[in-house]
Amino acid sequence: AAAEAEVRLLLQEARESIEAARSYRRELQQRLRGLHQAREQIKESATLTRDVLEQHFSDLKGTLKKLLDERLMSLLQEVDVIEQESIKPLDECQKLIEHGVSTADDLLREGESAVDGDVGTQNEKLCNFTKKALHIQLDSLPEVPSLVDVPCLSAQLDDCLLTILKNQIFRHGTVASRPPVQLEEFVEKPGGILVRWCKVDDDFIPQDYRLQYRKSTASHFEDVYVGSETEFIVLHIDPNVDYQFRVCARGDGRQEWSPWSVPQIGRTTLVPHEWTTGLEGYSLSSRRNIALRNDSQSCGVLYSKAPTYFCGQTLTFRQTVGQPDRRDSLGVCVEQRNGYDSLQRDKAVCISTNGAVFVNGKEMTNQLPAVTSGSTVTFDMEVVQLGPCSNEGGNFKLRVTISSNNREVVFDWVLDQCCGSLYFGCSFSYPGWKVLVF
């Protein structure tokens, strides 16, 4: 018996050692995969960085050559203009002198003919020649500018430009091994993802952030947010589809953006919130997440297509305002009920456009600011008491927080049934109201 016990103990120890060895091997394999991913990230980012540097400096050389060619052409044109403007008066003076030489030649020939002519006609020829010579004013000569008075073109080239360019080029561009901001968290939203990021370089002072995303099957990223906040809700996200995100930052007083963070994958499993179609008083956007109160005289409550709001989530309404009415409402309810013109009824909580809060049709003493254009109204709920699902009443309690214009009210909403999900809805008496839900 003692021998069998010892064997069983040894077997148990052996099994534990085998399991420890398997766990150790799994951990080592996981770390090998991590090393492989790290190596691939280094290689891929290095290849991308080389491509970016080569393309940038190729573009830079092309731009510099174009600018130098344009400057050369401008200087050559300036030389042409100065040359033409300076030679023009000389050409005019030359024409005047050449005309004078021609006139003098004619006069010389006439004078020589008069002197050497026949005696009978010599007197008349000499008289005519003398009058002509006096009329020409042989003592008047055109002014010819001296060499010191005419332009002498030269090129003035400052060699310090090469020194300045050399210093600027040697300081142009840097290679960073780690971006100053990184993606921090992804939070699922109905039809969207809340993306949060943080600064990881203590010496970096950010001015703006730039968030991009793409479907994992797409080839190009696109901008989705540029601003000073460190989080953003990306809407119009297809559920159960992987998206890649990356973020960069721009330093205080700088124009260029920092290197991109390591791309990370985010997804949402929550279907997007949608308004139900077919209610005459409302027009919907193509994605059915925006409802517009139209000019129809028909009234009623516009509900969500399905009970897509769950406790623990944040339901957000963003609206453009129209003419308010005390029966207007934005809120959530247990069930859809036709025949009502407002959510100010039983089994519903809502806020009116004037800021009044209603719970099961009763107005609370606490009031929020009136709804304004572009502001958001949010609903947050959590279960604080859960009893057996029955019709006896008072077994299900939700703690509700409604926020609007930086103010909030908190209260307990008692229901007589368990509610795993809720509908949302809105009602407006007058046209012009537009509500985005997410």
XYZ file of C-alpha atoms in Angstrom:
438
model
C 0.000 0.000 0.000
C 2.838 2.360 0.858
C 4.502 1.573 -2.472
C 1.259 2.248 -4.386
C 0.813 5.565 -2.566
C 4.346 6.541 -3.434
C 3.737 5.647 -7.093
C 0.512 7.686 -7.155
C 2.384 10.644 -5.625
C 5.123 10.340 -8.214
C 2.519 10.123 -11.000
C 0.769 13.242 -9.674
C 4.060 15.111 -9.507
C 4.911 13.950 -13.028
C 1.523 15.109 -14.382
C 1.965 18.494 -12.686
C 5.449 18.778 -14.195
C 4.089 17.880 -17.639
C 1.320 20.487 -17.320
C 3.871 23.066 -16.132
C 6.071 22.204 -19.104
C 3.109 22.617 -21.479
C 2.213 25.962 -19.923
C 5.860 27.030 -20.124
C 5.986 26.015 -23.783
C 2.761 27.922 -24.567
C 4.167 31.015 -22.854
C 7.421 30.742 -24.792
C 5.521 30.274 -28.083
C 3.392 33.309 -27.295
C 6.511 35.336 -26.623
C 8.014 34.101 -29.867
C 4.918 35.339 -31.673
C 5.304 38.661 -29.875
C 8.947 38.866 -30.982
C 7.896 38.043 -34.550
C 5.267 40.789 -34.500
C 7.789 43.248 -33.073
C 10.333 42.337 -35.747
C 7.716 42.687 -38.490
C 6.649 46.069 -37.113
C 10.246 47.303 -37.163
C 10.818 46.042 -40.714
C 7.503 47.340 -42.095
C 7.875 50.752 -40.449
C 11.510 50.983 -41.630
C 10.470 50.145 -45.212
C 7.648 52.681 -45.085
C 9.975 55.321 -43.628
C 12.522 54.729 -46.413
C 9.801 55.097 -49.044
C 8.526 58.300 -47.430
C 12.039 59.797 -47.205
C 12.913 58.894 -50.808
C 9.635 60.277 -52.134
C 9.911 63.454 -50.050
C 13.475 64.251 -51.127
C 12.672 63.367 -54.734
C 9.756 65.819 -54.622
C 11.995 68.337 -52.877
C 14.678 68.086 -55.572
C 12.076 68.507 -58.287
C 10.593 71.532 -56.538
C 14.027 73.098 -55.951
C 14.992 72.595 -59.603
C 11.735 74.168 -60.714
C 12.239 77.149 -58.402
C 15.867 77.617 -59.555
C 14.820 77.407 -63.212
C 12.077 79.981 -62.599
C 14.533 82.310 -60.853
C 17.085 81.919 -63.653
C 14.433 82.689 -66.252
C 13.364 85.785 -64.310
C 16.950 87.094 -64.120
C 17.578 86.428 -67.818
C 14.396 88.320 -68.695
C 15.586 91.199 -66.512
C 18.902 91.231 -68.450
C 16.976 91.326 -71.745
C 14.837 94.258 -70.587
C 17.819 96.312 -69.377
C 19.734 95.542 -72.590
C 16.856 96.608 -74.831
C 16.051 99.771 -72.874
C 19.739 100.796 -72.774
C 20.488 100.161 -76.468
C 17.347 101.901 -77.755
C 18.688 105.515 -77.297
C 22.039 104.446 -78.756
C 20.262 103.085 -81.836
C 18.404 106.392 -82.228
C 21.669 108.339 -81.890
C 23.314 106.042 -84.445
C 20.514 106.691 -86.935
C 20.935 110.438 -86.429
C 24.711 110.265 -86.983
C 24.336 108.033 -90.026
C 21.826 110.513 -91.453
C 24.330 113.328 -90.812
C 27.129 111.386 -92.536
C 24.880 110.814 -95.555
C 23.969 114.514 -95.657
C 27.653 115.488 -95.390
C 28.549 113.125 -98.247
C 25.908 114.690 -100.466
C 27.129 118.164 -99.516
C 30.740 117.229 -100.279
C 29.851 115.923 -103.697
C 27.813 119.053 -104.474
C 30.629 121.316 -103.256
C 33.296 119.521 -105.262
C 31.077 119.717 -108.355
C 30.568 123.465 -107.820
C 34.280 124.107 -107.415
C 35.320 121.987 -110.402
C 32.411 123.001 -112.705
C 32.254 125.162 -115.809
C 33.078 128.860 -115.439
C 29.703 129.871 -116.878
C 27.691 128.028 -114.302
C 30.232 128.056 -111.458
C 28.939 131.225 -109.856
C 25.364 129.948 -109.497
C 26.495 126.525 -108.201
C 28.794 128.065 -105.627
C 25.988 130.339 -104.414
C 23.548 127.463 -104.021
C 26.151 125.290 -102.268
C 27.010 128.033 -99.816
C 23.354 128.624 -98.907
C 22.805 124.883 -98.469
C 25.876 124.503 -96.268
C 24.727 127.367 -94.040
C 21.250 125.802 -93.732
C 22.596 122.398 -92.649
C 24.473 123.837 -89.631
C 27.718 121.982 -90.043
C 28.883 123.031 -86.568
C 26.015 121.082 -84.765
C 27.050 117.556 -83.693
C 24.828 114.971 -81.855
C 25.782 114.112 -78.271
C 27.305 110.620 -77.860
C 27.217 109.228 -74.264
C 30.514 108.271 -72.705
C 31.125 104.698 -71.553
C 30.741 105.664 -67.894
C 27.201 106.913 -68.598
C 25.849 103.739 -70.201
C 24.839 100.580 -68.304
C 27.368 97.803 -67.793
C 25.463 94.647 -66.836
C 26.782 92.099 -64.347
C 25.370 89.280 -62.253
C 25.426 89.710 -58.469
C 25.383 86.234 -56.897
C 25.596 85.806 -53.150
C 27.406 82.622 -52.176
C 25.847 82.718 -48.694
C 22.701 81.155 -50.207
C 24.557 77.866 -50.529
C 25.601 78.080 -46.896
C 22.029 78.812 -45.772
C 20.632 75.998 -47.900
C 23.303 73.629 -46.670
C 22.495 74.381 -43.028
C 18.746 74.076 -43.633
C 19.078 70.840 -45.604
C 21.285 69.219 -42.982
C 18.657 70.037 -40.345
C 15.687 69.075 -42.534
C 13.850 65.930 -41.492
C 14.250 63.601 -38.555
C 13.773 59.899 -37.986
C 11.730 59.065 -34.892
C 11.766 55.591 -33.392
C 8.646 56.211 -31.306
C 5.675 58.523 -31.943
C 4.735 60.966 -29.151
C 1.086 59.758 -28.998
C -0.437 56.298 -28.922
C -3.913 54.845 -29.097
C -5.107 53.935 -25.618
C -8.632 52.494 -25.656
C -11.543 51.476 -27.885
C -15.072 51.554 -26.452
C -17.909 49.934 -28.385
C -20.834 52.155 -29.292
C -23.973 51.299 -31.283
C -22.774 51.708 -34.851
C -19.615 53.452 -33.682
C -16.396 53.263 -31.689
C -15.171 55.688 -29.038
C -11.418 56.033 -29.646
C -9.154 57.390 -26.900
C -5.463 58.241 -27.190
C -2.773 59.653 -24.902
C 0.576 61.433 -25.025
C 3.530 59.153 -24.238
C 6.351 61.694 -24.691
C 6.581 63.973 -21.664
C 8.696 66.515 -23.565
C 6.166 66.832 -26.393
C 3.608 69.666 -26.115
C 0.676 68.894 -28.453
C -1.424 71.533 -30.130
C -3.710 69.342 -32.261
C -4.348 65.656 -32.814
C -5.219 63.913 -36.059
C -7.138 60.619 -36.075
C -7.461 58.411 -39.155
C -9.210 55.109 -39.804
C -9.895 52.592 -42.520
C -11.556 49.246 -42.969
C -9.020 46.480 -42.688
C -9.763 45.603 -46.318
C -9.159 49.189 -47.530
C -5.803 50.443 -48.774
C -5.917 54.074 -47.634
C -6.555 55.790 -44.320
C -8.873 58.789 -44.162
C -9.109 61.648 -41.685
C -11.973 61.390 -39.228
C -10.977 63.966 -36.594
C -8.577 66.912 -36.210
C -8.669 68.881 -32.965
C -7.379 69.286 -29.426
C -9.474 66.554 -27.735
C -7.992 63.175 -26.811
C -11.066 61.114 -27.693
C -13.593 60.949 -30.498
C -16.647 58.836 -31.366
C -16.282 57.475 -34.896
C -19.764 56.882 -36.292
C -21.042 54.943 -39.326
C -19.078 51.863 -38.253
C -20.365 48.535 -39.560
C -20.801 46.040 -36.708
C -18.514 42.989 -36.500
C -16.050 44.492 -38.991
C -12.399 45.232 -38.153
C -11.209 48.825 -38.564
C -7.643 50.110 -38.254
C -6.975 53.357 -36.412
C -3.904 55.550 -36.030
C -3.242 58.956 -34.505
C -0.545 61.615 -34.703
C -0.053 65.063 -33.191
C 1.222 68.515 -34.115
C 3.532 70.227 -31.664
C 2.761 73.635 -30.231
C 3.605 76.293 -32.837
C 4.587 73.702 -35.475
C 3.117 73.013 -38.898
C 4.293 69.450 -39.490
C 2.648 66.379 -37.967
C 4.437 63.840 -35.799
C 4.945 60.203 -36.835
C 1.840 58.020 -36.780
C 1.113 55.784 -33.833
C 1.177 52.035 -34.263
C -2.073 51.128 -36.110
C -4.491 49.180 -33.920
C -7.675 47.306 -34.714
C -11.038 48.241 -33.216
C -14.527 46.898 -33.808
C -18.028 47.123 -32.442
C -20.520 44.307 -32.032
C -23.394 46.704 -31.322
C -25.836 47.410 -34.130
C -26.394 51.099 -34.859
C -29.335 52.996 -33.427
C -32.011 53.617 -36.060
C -35.308 55.466 -36.095
C -38.286 53.507 -37.347
C -39.587 54.347 -40.809
C -43.105 55.136 -41.927
C -44.196 57.867 -39.488
C -45.697 60.647 -41.597
C -44.414 63.578 -39.519
C -40.706 62.690 -39.828
C -38.152 62.331 -42.616
C -35.098 60.116 -42.052
C -31.522 60.137 -43.363
C -30.200 57.270 -45.468
C -28.664 55.594 -42.399
C -31.868 56.294 -40.426
C -29.912 57.719 -37.483
C -31.121 61.291 -38.175
C -34.799 62.281 -37.939
C -36.192 65.588 -39.228
C -39.594 66.896 -38.138
C -41.188 67.921 -41.420
C -44.092 70.220 -42.279
C -46.712 67.498 -41.956
C -49.591 68.266 -39.587
C -49.471 64.670 -38.390
C -48.100 64.246 -34.876
C -46.989 61.340 -32.753
C -43.952 59.735 -31.160
C -41.121 58.554 -33.391
C -39.626 55.390 -31.862
C -36.461 53.465 -32.497
C -36.600 50.602 -34.965
C -35.748 48.129 -32.183
C -34.955 48.186 -28.432
C -31.218 48.760 -29.037
C -30.429 50.730 -25.879
C -28.943 48.621 -23.053
C -28.137 49.569 -19.478
C -24.503 50.496 -19.020
C -24.370 52.333 -22.337
C -24.645 56.055 -23.037
C -27.441 57.141 -25.348
C -26.776 60.502 -27.002
C -29.092 62.866 -28.871
C -27.702 65.847 -30.790
C -30.262 68.202 -32.230
C -30.954 71.262 -34.339
C -33.751 73.230 -32.728
C -37.062 74.462 -34.063
C -39.991 76.128 -32.312
C -40.365 74.502 -28.841
C -43.536 73.161 -27.269
C -44.164 71.908 -23.734
C -45.206 68.473 -25.105
C -41.918 67.928 -26.962
C -39.877 65.005 -25.661
C -36.585 63.103 -26.009
C -36.110 59.917 -24.028
C -36.420 56.148 -23.583
C -39.323 53.824 -22.920
C -40.084 50.198 -22.203
C -42.330 49.682 -25.198
C -43.716 51.382 -28.266
C -47.213 52.778 -27.821
C -49.137 54.269 -30.699
C -51.753 56.954 -30.136
C -49.552 59.170 -27.921
C -48.131 62.523 -29.013
C -45.364 62.585 -26.367
C -43.107 60.372 -24.229
C -44.492 62.150 -21.173
C -46.360 58.967 -20.204
C -46.134 55.799 -18.153
C -43.112 53.489 -18.591
C -40.986 56.248 -20.097
C -38.452 58.855 -18.976
C -37.775 61.921 -21.076
C -36.696 65.535 -21.195
C -38.774 68.249 -22.788
C -37.195 70.852 -25.049
C -37.658 73.435 -22.269
C -35.562 71.288 -19.887
C -38.357 69.697 -17.834
C -37.735 66.047 -16.846
C -40.603 63.528 -16.794
C -40.624 60.100 -15.137
C -43.615 57.862 -15.900
C -45.529 60.951 -17.033
C -44.847 62.997 -13.870
C -42.735 66.146 -13.996
C -39.776 66.241 -11.585
C -38.889 69.262 -9.503
C -35.330 69.244 -10.843
C -35.042 70.799 -14.269
C -32.292 70.941 -16.887
C -31.440 73.866 -19.193
C -33.507 74.204 -22.343
C -32.296 72.228 -25.335
C -30.169 74.356 -27.668
C -29.042 73.853 -31.248
C -25.946 71.673 -31.489
C -26.043 70.629 -27.827
C -26.240 67.007 -26.695
C -28.628 65.247 -24.349
C -27.337 61.976 -22.882
C -29.027 59.143 -20.998
C -27.042 56.748 -18.777
C -28.705 53.905 -16.864
C -27.595 51.157 -14.514
C -29.485 48.454 -12.653
C -29.593 49.127 -8.908
C -32.220 46.572 -7.872
C -33.297 43.414 -9.605
C -36.085 41.234 -8.282
C -37.920 38.277 -9.787
C -39.505 39.027 -13.133
C -43.181 39.261 -12.245
C -46.147 41.588 -12.519
C -46.275 42.432 -8.828
C -44.491 45.747 -9.363
C -41.524 47.455 -7.800
C -39.066 44.666 -8.576
C -36.894 46.415 -11.165
C -35.114 49.696 -10.478
C -32.845 51.661 -12.817
C -30.656 54.586 -11.814
C -31.002 57.154 -14.571
C -28.660 60.083 -15.299
C -29.808 62.682 -17.838
C -27.274 65.334 -18.887
C -27.781 68.480 -20.936
C -25.652 71.613 -21.325
C -23.191 70.596 -18.577
C -26.001 69.959 -16.056
C -27.427 66.595 -14.989
C -30.188 65.045 -12.925
C -30.023 61.607 -11.294
C -33.040 59.591 -10.145
C -34.282 56.022 -9.699
C -36.801 54.709 -12.219
C -38.973 51.926 -10.772
C -40.521 49.466 -13.226
C -42.778 46.491 -12.765
C -40.909 44.267 -15.199
C -37.350 43.291 -16.096
C -36.034 45.225 -19.076
C -32.938 43.932 -20.845
C -33.210 46.607 -23.502
C -35.177 49.795 -24.108
C -36.614 51.778 -26.999
C -35.774 55.457 -27.502
C -38.052 58.042 -29.005
C -38.789 61.696 -29.689
C -41.763 63.919 -30.395
C -41.972 67.507 -31.649
C -45.041 69.604 -32.315
C -43.465 71.990 -34.828
C -41.197 71.457 -37.883
C -37.495 72.285 -37.989
C -36.277 69.907 -35.283
C -33.539 67.511 -36.368
C -32.151 64.774 -34.064
C -29.066 62.619 -34.483
C -28.926 59.576 -32.209
C -25.832 57.560 -31.348
